[in-house]
Amino acid sequence: MNKVILILSDALRYDAAVAGMGYLGHLVEARLASLYKVIGELPSMSRPMYETIHTSLPVFEHGVVSSIVVRRSTKPNVFESAVRGGKTTAAAAYYWFSELYNRAPYNHIDDREVDDDSLLIQHGRFYFKDEYPDVELFATAGMLVRKFSPDYLLLHPMGMDYTGETYGADSSEYRNQAIRQDMWLATLIQEWMQLGYNILVTGDHGINADKLHGGTTPDVREVPLFLIRPGFPGQGNTGEVLSMLQIAPTICRLLDVPIPGTKKAIPII
Ligand SMILES: [Zn+2]
């Protein structure tokens, strides 16, 4: 089935995911999922990586060079490819996604909840506080799937980033948030697998012990990619290292829509 859910956990480090996410680890062990390490693009900042993940373009090409660049995407992207291909799109995500693919600047009343087929994110639920609880957002994503059966759903929780920037990556709060996200996601992922969704779980960047990201070191660059494909066996822990530029082509291949980007990074399936 050509349906995809991307769980983009903000600031989810590779090591924190592997150590803390026991349900996803179980799917890897049971060979129902494949685990890869992704080397993030630079700078390891949020809004530039949101655009890179959805366009397969490095920052100097898409121009969202910093998180303070507030404008819509000007490049072919996953949401655009999906809508042009007649697919239904949805997101439960931070408001910067509304600004990149729907409208900029974000209006916290008009843009918080949208159901509009003329938009690139047709069914959007956009929060604007970094401390918005992940578990509330996960319930919203569950609702979007049950109510609209989107072909492409972006689920983008901020809890890892918020705890990492508040307490640092070397803290029980940050590490335990990975355990909590995994616990809350387990029942949803189980339901979505049974519905036939392809599911990707990754991060936009990591975070360091100094409570920030943006630099070039492995702690802020290395994120996981768990890939679940119902009906296909997983490969377990592949030990493979991927480029972040491969995520958009992989999503589009799974959706069976044209791949955005000018350099055409290689899909992993
Ligand atoms: Zn981020």
Tab-separated table of C-alpha atoms and ligand atoms in Angstrom:
chain	number	residue	atom	x	y	z
A	1	MET	CA	0.000	0.000	0.000
A	2	ASN	CA	1.321	3.472	-0.908
A	3	LYS	CA	0.682	5.234	2.396
A	4	VAL	CA	3.401	6.742	4.538
A	5	ILE	CA	3.732	8.159	8.044
A	6	LEU	CA	6.903	10.095	8.849
A	7	ILE	CA	7.521	10.432	12.575
A	8	LEU	CA	10.058	13.241	12.744
A	9	SER	CA	11.041	13.452	16.401
A	10	ASP	CA	12.755	16.798	16.882
A	11	ALA	CA	16.303	16.387	18.279
A	12	LEU	CA	16.118	12.595	18.527
A	13	ARG	CA	19.753	11.459	18.711
A	14	TYR	CA	20.767	8.118	17.244
A	15	ASP	CA	22.207	6.849	20.529
A	16	ALA	CA	19.206	8.007	22.575
A	17	ALA	CA	16.792	6.299	20.181
A	18	VAL	CA	18.683	3.013	20.137
A	19	ALA	CA	19.112	3.001	23.914
A	20	GLY	CA	15.658	4.208	24.917
A	21	MET	CA	13.137	3.121	22.316
A	22	GLY	CA	12.365	-0.407	23.363
A	23	TYR	CA	9.286	-1.045	21.214
A	24	LEU	CA	11.070	0.101	18.071
A	25	GLY	CA	14.072	-1.978	19.169
A	26	HIS	CA	11.741	-4.952	19.454
A	27	LEU	CA	10.545	-4.438	15.872
A	28	VAL	CA	14.197	-4.313	14.782
A	29	GLU	CA	15.028	-7.506	16.694
A	30	ALA	CA	11.944	-9.240	15.293
A	31	ARG	CA	12.948	-8.114	11.787
A	32	LEU	CA	9.752	-6.187	11.310
A	33	ALA	CA	11.804	-2.993	10.956
A	34	SER	CA	15.141	-1.894	9.530
A	35	LEU	CA	17.428	0.421	11.490
A	36	TYR	CA	19.889	2.808	9.829
A	37	LYS	CA	22.083	5.654	11.046
A	38	VAL	CA	21.470	8.940	9.226
A	39	ILE	CA	24.102	11.661	9.031
A	40	GLY	CA	22.217	14.941	9.140
A	41	GLU	CA	22.981	17.827	6.851
A	42	LEU	CA	24.426	21.094	8.146
A	43	PRO	CA	23.678	23.355	9.868
A	44	SER	CA	22.083	21.019	12.418
A	45	MET	CA	19.180	23.439	12.923
A	46	SER	CA	15.479	22.725	12.796
A	47	ARG	CA	13.863	24.721	10.034
A	48	PRO	CA	16.729	24.149	7.545
A	49	MET	CA	16.508	20.386	8.207
A	50	TYR	CA	12.700	20.309	7.904
A	51	GLU	CA	13.148	21.677	4.392
A	52	THR	CA	16.080	19.387	3.574
A	53	ILE	CA	14.140	16.321	4.728
A	54	HIS	CA	11.175	17.307	2.528
A	55	THR	CA	13.088	18.495	-0.580
A	56	SER	CA	16.194	16.277	-0.634
A	57	LEU	CA	18.193	19.475	-1.107
A	58	PRO	CA	21.154	20.738	0.937
A	59	VAL	CA	20.690	24.058	2.681
A	60	PHE	CA	22.632	26.173	0.192
A	61	GLU	CA	20.242	25.007	-2.555
A	62	HIS	CA	16.876	25.460	-0.813
A	63	GLY	CA	17.945	28.679	0.916
A	64	VAL	CA	16.342	28.091	4.319
A	65	VAL	CA	19.767	28.659	5.824
A	66	SER	CA	18.625	29.363	9.380
A	67	SER	CA	15.578	28.887	11.545
A	68	ILE	CA	14.930	32.646	11.384
A	69	VAL	CA	14.165	32.433	7.657
A	70	VAL	CA	10.353	32.673	7.708
A	71	ARG	CA	8.863	31.927	4.312
A	72	ARG	CA	7.225	29.190	2.310
A	73	SER	CA	9.354	26.611	0.560
A	74	THR	CA	10.222	27.590	-2.995
A	75	LYS	CA	11.436	24.121	-4.020
A	76	PRO	CA	9.670	20.934	-5.116
A	77	ASN	CA	8.888	19.005	-1.952
A	78	VAL	CA	7.219	15.866	-0.653
A	79	PHE	CA	3.918	17.573	0.205
A	80	GLU	CA	3.697	19.155	-3.257
A	81	SER	CA	4.513	15.877	-5.011
A	82	ALA	CA	1.907	14.075	-2.952
A	83	VAL	CA	-0.890	16.594	-3.587
A	84	ARG	CA	-0.087	16.799	-7.309
A	85	GLY	CA	-0.244	13.022	-7.389
A	86	GLY	CA	-3.776	13.125	-6.029
A	87	LYS	CA	-2.770	12.066	-2.522
A	88	THR	CA	-4.208	13.302	0.754
A	89	THR	CA	-1.739	15.002	3.112
A	90	ALA	CA	-1.847	15.692	6.833
A	91	ALA	CA	0.426	16.837	9.631
A	92	ALA	CA	0.473	17.096	13.392
A	93	ALA	CA	3.492	19.332	13.639
A	94	TYR	CA	5.186	22.479	14.944
A	95	TYR	CA	3.985	25.707	13.288
A	96	TRP	CA	7.171	26.095	11.254
A	97	PHE	CA	5.793	23.343	8.989
A	98	SER	CA	2.672	25.442	8.420
A	99	GLU	CA	4.960	28.308	7.419
A	100	LEU	CA	7.095	26.191	5.076
A	101	TYR	CA	4.275	24.473	3.193
A	102	ASN	CA	0.977	26.280	3.875
A	103	ARG	CA	1.129	29.953	4.859
A	104	ALA	CA	3.726	32.356	6.271
A	105	PRO	CA	3.780	33.930	8.730
A	106	TYR	CA	1.765	31.578	10.940
A	107	ASN	CA	-1.374	32.977	12.504
A	108	HIS	CA	-1.944	31.106	15.744
A	109	ILE	CA	-5.727	31.286	15.371
A	110	ASP	CA	-6.324	30.898	11.628
A	111	ASP	CA	-3.589	28.354	10.942
A	112	ARG	CA	-3.724	26.149	14.031
A	113	GLU	CA	-6.280	23.747	12.534
A	114	VAL	CA	-6.839	23.566	8.782
A	115	ASP	CA	-8.849	21.224	6.577
A	116	ASP	CA	-8.412	22.624	3.080
A	117	ASP	CA	-7.672	20.582	-0.034
A	118	SER	CA	-6.084	23.608	-1.750
A	119	LEU	CA	-3.206	23.603	0.761
A	120	LEU	CA	-0.085	21.427	0.506
A	121	ILE	CA	-0.755	20.189	4.055
A	122	GLN	CA	-4.477	19.603	3.669
A	123	HIS	CA	-5.287	18.455	7.184
A	124	GLY	CA	-2.952	20.354	9.483
A	125	ARG	CA	-2.846	20.564	13.260
A	126	PHE	CA	-0.038	22.947	14.176
A	127	TYR	CA	1.091	23.730	17.736
A	128	PHE	CA	3.222	26.747	18.608
A	129	LYS	CA	4.588	26.123	22.111
A	130	ASP	CA	7.801	24.082	22.301
A	131	GLU	CA	6.574	22.427	25.495
A	132	TYR	CA	3.335	21.198	23.865
A	133	PRO	CA	3.012	17.654	25.256
A	134	ASP	CA	4.066	14.889	22.883
A	135	VAL	CA	1.321	12.595	24.129
A	136	GLU	CA	-1.344	15.139	23.164
A	137	LEU	CA	0.185	15.497	19.716
A	138	PHE	CA	0.304	11.726	19.256
A	139	ALA	CA	-3.416	11.536	20.004
A	140	THR	CA	-4.010	14.203	17.356
A	141	ALA	CA	-2.053	12.151	14.826
A	142	GLY	CA	-4.104	9.107	15.738
A	143	MET	CA	-7.259	11.125	15.108
A	144	LEU	CA	-5.994	12.380	11.723
A	145	VAL	CA	-5.384	8.806	10.577
A	146	ARG	CA	-8.754	7.502	11.757
A	147	LYS	CA	-10.698	10.499	10.434
A	148	PHE	CA	-8.966	11.308	7.130
A	149	SER	CA	-6.880	8.206	6.195
A	150	PRO	CA	-4.149	10.485	4.782
A	151	ASP	CA	-1.748	9.045	2.231
A	152	TYR	CA	1.077	11.052	3.817
A	153	LEU	CA	1.093	12.039	7.478
A	154	LEU	CA	3.862	13.971	9.181
A	155	LEU	CA	3.982	13.538	12.955
A	156	HIS	CA	6.460	15.959	14.504
A	157	PRO	CA	6.824	15.974	18.312
A	158	MET	CA	9.064	18.524	20.057
A	159	GLY	CA	9.617	16.736	23.385
A	160	MET	CA	13.176	15.557	22.743
A	161	ASP	CA	14.229	19.041	21.650
A	162	TYR	CA	12.492	20.721	24.572
A	163	THR	CA	13.994	18.418	27.202
A	164	GLY	CA	17.400	18.509	25.490
A	165	GLU	CA	17.488	22.305	25.359
A	166	THR	CA	16.222	22.578	28.940
A	167	TYR	CA	18.322	19.888	30.647
A	168	GLY	CA	21.014	18.926	28.105
A	169	ALA	CA	21.462	15.646	26.261
A	170	ASP	CA	23.338	14.112	29.209
A	171	SER	CA	20.294	14.167	31.471
A	172	SER	CA	17.703	11.723	32.703
A	173	GLU	CA	14.991	14.041	31.380
A	174	TYR	CA	16.270	13.828	27.788
A	175	ARG	CA	16.981	10.101	27.881
A	176	ASN	CA	13.662	9.270	29.497
A	177	GLN	CA	11.718	11.290	26.938
A	178	ALA	CA	12.854	8.787	24.291
A	179	ILE	CA	11.432	5.988	26.417
A	180	ARG	CA	8.161	7.887	26.820
A	181	GLN	CA	7.835	8.677	23.113
A	182	ASP	CA	8.424	5.020	22.268
A	183	MET	CA	5.857	3.905	24.841
A	184	TRP	CA	3.218	6.350	23.591
A	185	LEU	CA	3.929	5.528	19.941
A	186	ALA	CA	3.806	1.749	20.370
A	187	THR	CA	0.029	1.352	20.228
A	188	LEU	CA	-0.286	3.871	17.396
A	189	ILE	CA	2.449	2.219	15.326
A	190	GLN	CA	0.809	-1.153	15.881
A	191	GLU	CA	-2.520	0.258	14.614
A	192	TRP	CA	-0.886	2.000	11.650
A	193	MET	CA	1.021	-1.158	10.656
A	194	GLN	CA	-2.260	-3.060	10.616
A	195	LEU	CA	-3.728	-0.344	8.381
A	196	GLY	CA	-0.842	-0.932	5.961
A	197	TYR	CA	1.111	2.271	6.528
A	198	ASN	CA	4.815	2.445	5.769
A	199	ILE	CA	6.350	4.149	8.808
A	200	LEU	CA	9.617	6.039	9.133
A	201	VAL	CA	10.954	7.268	12.478
A	202	THR	CA	13.834	9.732	12.389
A	203	GLY	CA	15.115	13.056	13.771
A	204	ASP	CA	16.010	16.403	12.230
A	205	HIS	CA	19.235	16.746	14.266
A	206	GLY	CA	20.617	15.690	17.635
A	207	ILE	CA	21.517	17.806	20.643
A	208	ASN	CA	24.623	18.261	22.786
A	209	ALA	CA	25.369	18.260	26.502
A	210	ASP	CA	25.471	22.075	26.376
A	211	LYS	CA	21.729	22.143	25.567
A	212	LEU	CA	22.042	23.177	21.935
A	213	HIS	CA	22.462	21.967	18.357
A	214	GLY	CA	23.645	23.686	15.216
A	215	GLY	CA	27.241	22.515	14.997
A	216	THR	CA	28.995	19.716	13.172
A	217	THR	CA	29.755	17.056	15.796
A	218	PRO	CA	28.246	13.543	15.830
A	219	ASP	CA	26.026	14.296	18.853
A	220	VAL	CA	24.123	16.912	16.845
A	221	ARG	CA	24.342	15.154	13.456
A	222	GLU	CA	23.611	11.479	13.972
A	223	VAL	CA	19.934	10.513	13.990
A	224	PRO	CA	18.232	7.144	13.551
A	225	LEU	CA	16.004	5.928	10.776
A	226	PHE	CA	13.641	3.098	11.642
A	227	LEU	CA	11.795	1.879	8.539
A	228	ILE	CA	8.694	-0.304	8.866
A	229	ARG	CA	7.088	-1.703	5.717
A	230	PRO	CA	4.050	-3.878	6.337
A	231	GLY	CA	4.168	-6.915	4.087
A	232	PHE	CA	7.931	-6.737	3.680
A	233	PRO	CA	10.477	-8.253	6.068
A	234	GLY	CA	12.673	-5.808	7.938
A	235	GLN	CA	16.449	-6.100	7.830
A	236	GLY	CA	17.067	-5.602	11.546
A	237	ASN	CA	19.988	-3.370	12.494
A	238	THR	CA	21.591	-2.867	9.088
A	239	GLY	CA	24.686	-1.011	10.325
A	240	GLU	CA	24.284	1.138	7.210
A	241	VAL	CA	24.908	4.872	7.233
A	242	LEU	CA	22.604	7.007	5.099
A	243	SER	CA	22.432	10.608	3.968
A	244	MET	CA	19.512	12.725	5.131
A	245	LEU	CA	19.017	13.599	1.455
A	246	GLN	CA	17.759	10.032	0.910
A	247	ILE	CA	14.666	10.469	3.088
A	248	ALA	CA	12.485	12.505	0.671
A	249	PRO	CA	13.155	10.164	-2.285
A	250	THR	CA	12.342	7.187	-0.063
A	251	ILE	CA	9.022	8.718	1.040
A	252	CYS	CA	8.098	9.554	-2.556
A	253	ARG	CA	9.026	6.072	-3.780
A	254	LEU	CA	6.786	4.607	-1.071
A	255	LEU	CA	3.967	7.034	-2.005
A	256	ASP	CA	4.516	6.290	-5.704
A	257	VAL	CA	4.782	9.979	-6.622
A	258	PRO	CA	7.594	11.889	-8.433
A	259	ILE	CA	10.749	12.487	-6.418
A	260	PRO	CA	11.542	16.165	-5.680
A	261	GLY	CA	15.017	17.630	-5.706
A	262	THR	CA	17.524	18.332	-8.415
A	263	LYS	CA	20.265	15.885	-7.510
A	264	LYS	CA	18.023	12.838	-7.079
A	265	ALA	CA	19.522	11.189	-4.019
A	266	ILE	CA	18.978	7.453	-3.998
A	267	PRO	CA	15.892	6.044	-2.240
A	268	ILE	CA	16.730	3.268	0.200
A	269	ILE	CA	13.963	1.006	-1.145
B	1	ZN	ZN	14.786	20.581	15.494
